[in-house]
CSV table of C-alpha atoms in Angstrom, one decimal:
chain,number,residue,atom,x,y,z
D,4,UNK,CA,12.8,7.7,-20.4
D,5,UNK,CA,11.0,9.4,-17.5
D,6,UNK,CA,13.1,10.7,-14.7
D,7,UNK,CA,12.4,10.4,-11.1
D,8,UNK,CA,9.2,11.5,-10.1
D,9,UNK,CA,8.5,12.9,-6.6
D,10,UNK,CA,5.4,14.5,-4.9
D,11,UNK,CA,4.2,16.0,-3.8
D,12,UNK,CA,5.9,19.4,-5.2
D,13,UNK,CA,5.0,21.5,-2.1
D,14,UNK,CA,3.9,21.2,1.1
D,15,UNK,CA,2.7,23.6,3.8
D,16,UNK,CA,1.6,22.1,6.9
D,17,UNK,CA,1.9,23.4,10.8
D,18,UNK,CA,4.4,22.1,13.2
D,19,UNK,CA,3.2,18.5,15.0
D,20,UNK,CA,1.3,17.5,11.9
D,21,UNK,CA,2.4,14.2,9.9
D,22,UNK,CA,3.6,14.7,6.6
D,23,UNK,CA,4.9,12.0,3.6
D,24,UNK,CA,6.8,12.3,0.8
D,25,UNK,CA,6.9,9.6,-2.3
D,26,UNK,CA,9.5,9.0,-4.8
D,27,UNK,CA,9.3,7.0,-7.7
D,28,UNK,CA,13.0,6.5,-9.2
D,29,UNK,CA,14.1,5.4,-12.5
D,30,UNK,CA,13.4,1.9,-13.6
D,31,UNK,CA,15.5,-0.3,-13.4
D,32,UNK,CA,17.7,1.4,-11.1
D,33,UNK,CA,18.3,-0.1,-7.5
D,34,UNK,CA,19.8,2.4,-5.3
D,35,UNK,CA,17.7,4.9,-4.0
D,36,UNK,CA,18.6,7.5,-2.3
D,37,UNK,CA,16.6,10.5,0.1
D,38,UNK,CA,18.6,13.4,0.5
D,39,UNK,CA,17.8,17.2,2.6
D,40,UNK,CA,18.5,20.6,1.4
D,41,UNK,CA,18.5,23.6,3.2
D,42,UNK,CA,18.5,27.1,2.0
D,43,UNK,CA,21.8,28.0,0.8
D,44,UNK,CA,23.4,24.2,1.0
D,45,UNK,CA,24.3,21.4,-0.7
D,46,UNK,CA,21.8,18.3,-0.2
D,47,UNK,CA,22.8,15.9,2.4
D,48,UNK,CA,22.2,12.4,2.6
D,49,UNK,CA,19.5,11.1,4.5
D,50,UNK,CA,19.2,7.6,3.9
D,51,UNK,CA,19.9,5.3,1.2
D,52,UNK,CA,18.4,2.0,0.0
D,53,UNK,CA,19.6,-1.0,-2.1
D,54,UNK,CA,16.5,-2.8,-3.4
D,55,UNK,CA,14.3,-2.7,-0.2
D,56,UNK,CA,17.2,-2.7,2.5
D,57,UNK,CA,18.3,0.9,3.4
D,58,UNK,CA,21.7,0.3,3.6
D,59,UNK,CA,23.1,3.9,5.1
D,60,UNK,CA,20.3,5.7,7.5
D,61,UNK,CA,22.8,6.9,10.0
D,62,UNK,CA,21.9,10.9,9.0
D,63,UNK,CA,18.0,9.6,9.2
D,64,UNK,CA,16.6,11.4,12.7
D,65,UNK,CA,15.1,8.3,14.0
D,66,UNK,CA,12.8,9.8,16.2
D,67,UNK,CA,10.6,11.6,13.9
D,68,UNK,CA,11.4,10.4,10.5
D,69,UNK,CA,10.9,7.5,8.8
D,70,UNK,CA,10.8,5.7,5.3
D,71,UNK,CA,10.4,2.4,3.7
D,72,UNK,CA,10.5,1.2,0.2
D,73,UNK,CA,8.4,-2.0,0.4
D,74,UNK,CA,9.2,-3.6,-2.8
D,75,UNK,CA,12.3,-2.1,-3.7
D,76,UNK,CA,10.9,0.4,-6.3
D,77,UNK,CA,8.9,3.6,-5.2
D,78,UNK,CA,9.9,4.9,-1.5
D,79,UNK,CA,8.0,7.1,0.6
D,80,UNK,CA,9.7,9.5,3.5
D,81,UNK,CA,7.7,10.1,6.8
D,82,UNK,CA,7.5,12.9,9.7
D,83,UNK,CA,6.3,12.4,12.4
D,84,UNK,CA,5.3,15.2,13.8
D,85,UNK,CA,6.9,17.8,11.9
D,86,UNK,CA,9.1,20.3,13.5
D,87,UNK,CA,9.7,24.6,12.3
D,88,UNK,CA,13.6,23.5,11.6
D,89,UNK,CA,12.1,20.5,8.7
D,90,UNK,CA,11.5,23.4,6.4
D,91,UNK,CA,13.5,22.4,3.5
D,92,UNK,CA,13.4,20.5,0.2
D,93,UNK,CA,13.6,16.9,0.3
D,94,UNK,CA,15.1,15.4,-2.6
D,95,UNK,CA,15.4,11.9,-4.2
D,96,UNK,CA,17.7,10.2,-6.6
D,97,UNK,CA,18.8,6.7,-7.8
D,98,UNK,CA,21.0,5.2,-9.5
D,99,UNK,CA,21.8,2.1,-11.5
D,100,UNK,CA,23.4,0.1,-8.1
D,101,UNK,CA,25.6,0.9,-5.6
D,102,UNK,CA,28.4,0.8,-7.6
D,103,UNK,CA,27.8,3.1,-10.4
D,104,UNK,CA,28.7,6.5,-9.9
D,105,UNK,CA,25.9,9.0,-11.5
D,106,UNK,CA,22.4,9.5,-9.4
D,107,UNK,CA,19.8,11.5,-11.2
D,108,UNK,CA,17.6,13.7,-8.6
D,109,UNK,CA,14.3,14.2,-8.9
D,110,UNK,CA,12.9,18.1,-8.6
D,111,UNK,CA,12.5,17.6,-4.7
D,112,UNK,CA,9.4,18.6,-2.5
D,113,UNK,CA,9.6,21.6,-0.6
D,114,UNK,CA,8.1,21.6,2.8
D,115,UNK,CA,7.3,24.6,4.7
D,116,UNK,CA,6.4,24.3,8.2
D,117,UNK,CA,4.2,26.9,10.0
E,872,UNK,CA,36.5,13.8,7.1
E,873,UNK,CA,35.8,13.6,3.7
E,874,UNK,CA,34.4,17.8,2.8
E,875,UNK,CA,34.0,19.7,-0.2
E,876,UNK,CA,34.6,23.4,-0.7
E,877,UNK,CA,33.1,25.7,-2.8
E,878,UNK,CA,34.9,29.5,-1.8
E,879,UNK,CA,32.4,31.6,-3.9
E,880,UNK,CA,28.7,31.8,-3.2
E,881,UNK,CA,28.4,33.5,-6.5
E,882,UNK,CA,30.2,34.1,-9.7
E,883,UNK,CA,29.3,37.0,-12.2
E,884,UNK,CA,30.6,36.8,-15.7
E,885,UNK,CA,29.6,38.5,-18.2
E,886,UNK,CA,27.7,36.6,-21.7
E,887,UNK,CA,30.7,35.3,-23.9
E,888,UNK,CA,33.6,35.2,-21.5
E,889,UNK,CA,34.9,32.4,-19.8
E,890,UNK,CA,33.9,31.4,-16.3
E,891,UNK,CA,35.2,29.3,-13.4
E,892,UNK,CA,33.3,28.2,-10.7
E,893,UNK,CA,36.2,27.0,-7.9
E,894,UNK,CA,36.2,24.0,-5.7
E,895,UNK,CA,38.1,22.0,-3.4
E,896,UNK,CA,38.3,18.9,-1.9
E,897,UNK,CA,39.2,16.4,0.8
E,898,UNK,CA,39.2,13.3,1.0
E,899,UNK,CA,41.1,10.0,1.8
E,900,UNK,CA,42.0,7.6,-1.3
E,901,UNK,CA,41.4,8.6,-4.8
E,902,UNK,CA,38.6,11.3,-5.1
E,903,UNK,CA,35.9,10.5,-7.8
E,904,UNK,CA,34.4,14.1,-8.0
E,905,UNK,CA,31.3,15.6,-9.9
E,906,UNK,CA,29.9,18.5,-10.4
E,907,UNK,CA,25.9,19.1,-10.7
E,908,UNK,CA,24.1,22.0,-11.6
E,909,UNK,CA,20.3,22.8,-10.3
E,910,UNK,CA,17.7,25.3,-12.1
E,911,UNK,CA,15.3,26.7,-9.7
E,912,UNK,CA,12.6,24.6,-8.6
E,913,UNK,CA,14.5,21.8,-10.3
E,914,UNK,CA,16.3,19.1,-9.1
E,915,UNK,CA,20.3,18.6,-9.5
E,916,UNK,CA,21.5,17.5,-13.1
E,917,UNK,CA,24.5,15.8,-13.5
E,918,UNK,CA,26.9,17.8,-15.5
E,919,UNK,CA,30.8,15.9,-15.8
E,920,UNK,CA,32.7,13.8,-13.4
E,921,UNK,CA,35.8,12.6,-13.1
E,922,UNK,CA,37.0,8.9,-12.2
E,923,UNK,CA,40.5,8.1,-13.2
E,924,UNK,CA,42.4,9.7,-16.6
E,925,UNK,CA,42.8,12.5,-18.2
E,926,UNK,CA,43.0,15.6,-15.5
E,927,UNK,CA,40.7,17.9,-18.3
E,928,UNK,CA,36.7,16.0,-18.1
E,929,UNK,CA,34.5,17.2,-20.5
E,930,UNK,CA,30.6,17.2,-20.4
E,931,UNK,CA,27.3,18.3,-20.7
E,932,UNK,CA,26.6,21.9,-22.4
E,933,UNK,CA,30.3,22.7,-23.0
E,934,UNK,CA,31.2,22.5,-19.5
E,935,UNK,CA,34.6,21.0,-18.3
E,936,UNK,CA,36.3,20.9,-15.1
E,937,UNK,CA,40.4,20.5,-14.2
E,938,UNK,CA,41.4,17.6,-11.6
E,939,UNK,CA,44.8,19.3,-9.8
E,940,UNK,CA,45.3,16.5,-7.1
E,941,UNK,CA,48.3,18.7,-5.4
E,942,UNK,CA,46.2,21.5,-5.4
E,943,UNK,CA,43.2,19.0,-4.2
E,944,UNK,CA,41.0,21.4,-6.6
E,945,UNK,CA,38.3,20.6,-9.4
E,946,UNK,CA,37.4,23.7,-10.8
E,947,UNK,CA,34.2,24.0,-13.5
E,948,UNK,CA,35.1,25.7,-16.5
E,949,UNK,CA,33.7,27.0,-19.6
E,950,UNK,CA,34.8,28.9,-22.3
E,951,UNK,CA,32.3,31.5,-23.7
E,952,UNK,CA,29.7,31.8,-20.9
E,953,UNK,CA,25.7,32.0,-21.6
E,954,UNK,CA,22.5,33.6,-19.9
E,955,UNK,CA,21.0,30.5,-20.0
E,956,UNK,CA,23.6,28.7,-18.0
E,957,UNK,CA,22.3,31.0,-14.9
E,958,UNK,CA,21.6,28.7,-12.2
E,959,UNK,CA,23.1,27.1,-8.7
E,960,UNK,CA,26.3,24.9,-9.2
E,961,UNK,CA,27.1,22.2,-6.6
E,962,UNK,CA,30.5,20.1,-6.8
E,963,UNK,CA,30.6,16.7,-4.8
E,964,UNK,CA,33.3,14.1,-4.0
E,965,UNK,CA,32.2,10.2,-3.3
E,966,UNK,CA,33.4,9.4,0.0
E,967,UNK,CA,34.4,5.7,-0.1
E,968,UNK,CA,32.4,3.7,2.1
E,969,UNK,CA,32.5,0.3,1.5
E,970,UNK,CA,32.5,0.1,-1.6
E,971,UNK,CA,28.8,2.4,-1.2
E,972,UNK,CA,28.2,5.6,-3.3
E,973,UNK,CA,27.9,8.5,-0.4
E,974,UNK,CA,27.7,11.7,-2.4
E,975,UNK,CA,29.0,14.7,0.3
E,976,UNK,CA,28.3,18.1,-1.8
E,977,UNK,CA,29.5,22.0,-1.5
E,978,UNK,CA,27.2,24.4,-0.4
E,979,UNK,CA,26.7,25.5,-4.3
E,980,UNK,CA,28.2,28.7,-5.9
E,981,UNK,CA,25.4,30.7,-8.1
E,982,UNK,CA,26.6,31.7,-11.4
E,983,UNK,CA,25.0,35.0,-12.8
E,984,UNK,CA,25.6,36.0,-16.4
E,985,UNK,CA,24.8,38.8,-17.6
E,986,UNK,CA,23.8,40.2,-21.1
C-alpha cells in the first residue's frame, strides 16, 4: 500500500514569490490533515479536512495561505506571497476518518525562503 | 490548554541498554496519547498509542511506553537500545474537540545511541 505522497520535496524560492504544495493521502482515507514544523518543534496543525470540507483551519494564516481539496482526495497548500518566517517543512497526513485515532505523515516538503 | 511536554531535547544511551525518552501531559478528559518517531528527511511514523487498558502499550520495533495518569506521564521505553533506532521522537496527546482528532505534539527529544 503506498503511503502519502507529497511534493514537491524541496523548495527554495525568494520572499513575495507564490509557492504550492500537493499531498496525495492514502486511499480510502478521509481526513486529511496539513500540518507546520519548525526547526526544533513538534508539527502543528494547520488545517484539517473531512472529504472536501476543512473542518478545523483556525491555525491557517488566512491572509497568505490557502488550500483546497476539490474532490476530497489530493490537497494542495498555497502561499501567497511567501514570507522569510515560512521556512519550514510542511507536512501532510490522513487518516481513515475523523474518528480513528492513527494519521500516517507523509515525508513533508521543506521550504526555504530567501 | 491541552500541552505536551517532552523535558529532554536529547537522550544518549549507549547500544544494548535500556532507554527512556520522558513525557508529559495535560489535558482535560481522558488523554489518548501516542508517540511517533521521525528519521531525517522522513516524515513521522507512528510507533504505539494508548486509548484505554492496560497502563504498559506495546508496539512497533520493541518499543513500549507507561501510562501513569497521577503522574500525567507517558514515557517511551525500550529495553536493549539500538544504533538504528537513532532518530527524533515526538509524543502527542489528542485534544478532544468534538469528537475531531487534533493531534498537539512535544517539541521531540533526539535519541542518540551509541556503539
Amino acid at each position: 500500500e503506498a503511503g502519502v505522497v507529497q511534493s514537491p520535496r524541496y523548495k527554495i524560492i525568494e520572499k513575495k514569490q507564490p509557492v504550492a504544495f500537493w499531498c496525495n493521502p492514502i486511499s480510502g482515507h478521509n481526513t486529511l490533515y496539513w500540518y507546520l514544523q519548525n526547526l526544533g518543534q513538534g508539527p502543528e496543525l494547520l488545517i484539517r479536512y473531512e472529504n472536501e470540507e476543512a473542518v478545523d483551519d483556525s491555525q491557517l494564516p488566512k491572509d497568505r495561505f490557502s488550500a483546497e481539496r476539490l474532490k476530497g482526495v489530493d490537497s494542495t497548500l498555497k502561499i501567497q506571497p511567501a514570507e522569510l518566517g515560512d521556512s519550514a517543512v510542511y507536512l501532510c497526513a490522513s487518516s481513515l476518518s475523523r474518528q480513528n485515532n492513527e494519521q500516517f505523515f507523509g515525508p513533508g516538503t521543506r521550504l526555504t525562503v530567501l | 490548554a491541552q500541552s505536551v511536554a517532552q523535558p529532554e531535547d536529547q537522550v544518549n544511551v549507549a547500544e544494548g541498554n535500556p532507554l527512556t525518552v520522558k513525557c508529559t501531559y495535560s489535558v482535560s478528559g481522558n488523554p489518548y496519547l501516542f508517540w511517533y518517531v521521525q528519521y531525517p528527511n522522513r516524515g513521522l511514523q507512528f510507533l504505539l498509542k494508548y486509548i484505554t487498558g492496560d497502563n504498559l502499550v506495546k508496539g512497533s520495533y520493541g518499543f513500549e511506553a507507561e501510562f501513569n495518569k497521577s503522574q500525567t506521564s507517558f514515557h517511551l521505553k525500550k529495553p536493549s537500545a539500538l544504533v538504528s533506532d537513532s532518530a527524533l521522537y515526538f509524543c502527542a496527546v489528542r485534544a478532544p474537540s468534538g469528537g475531531y482528532n487534533k493531534l498537539i505534539f512535544g517539541a521531540g527529544t533526539r535519541l542518540a545511541v551509541h556503539p
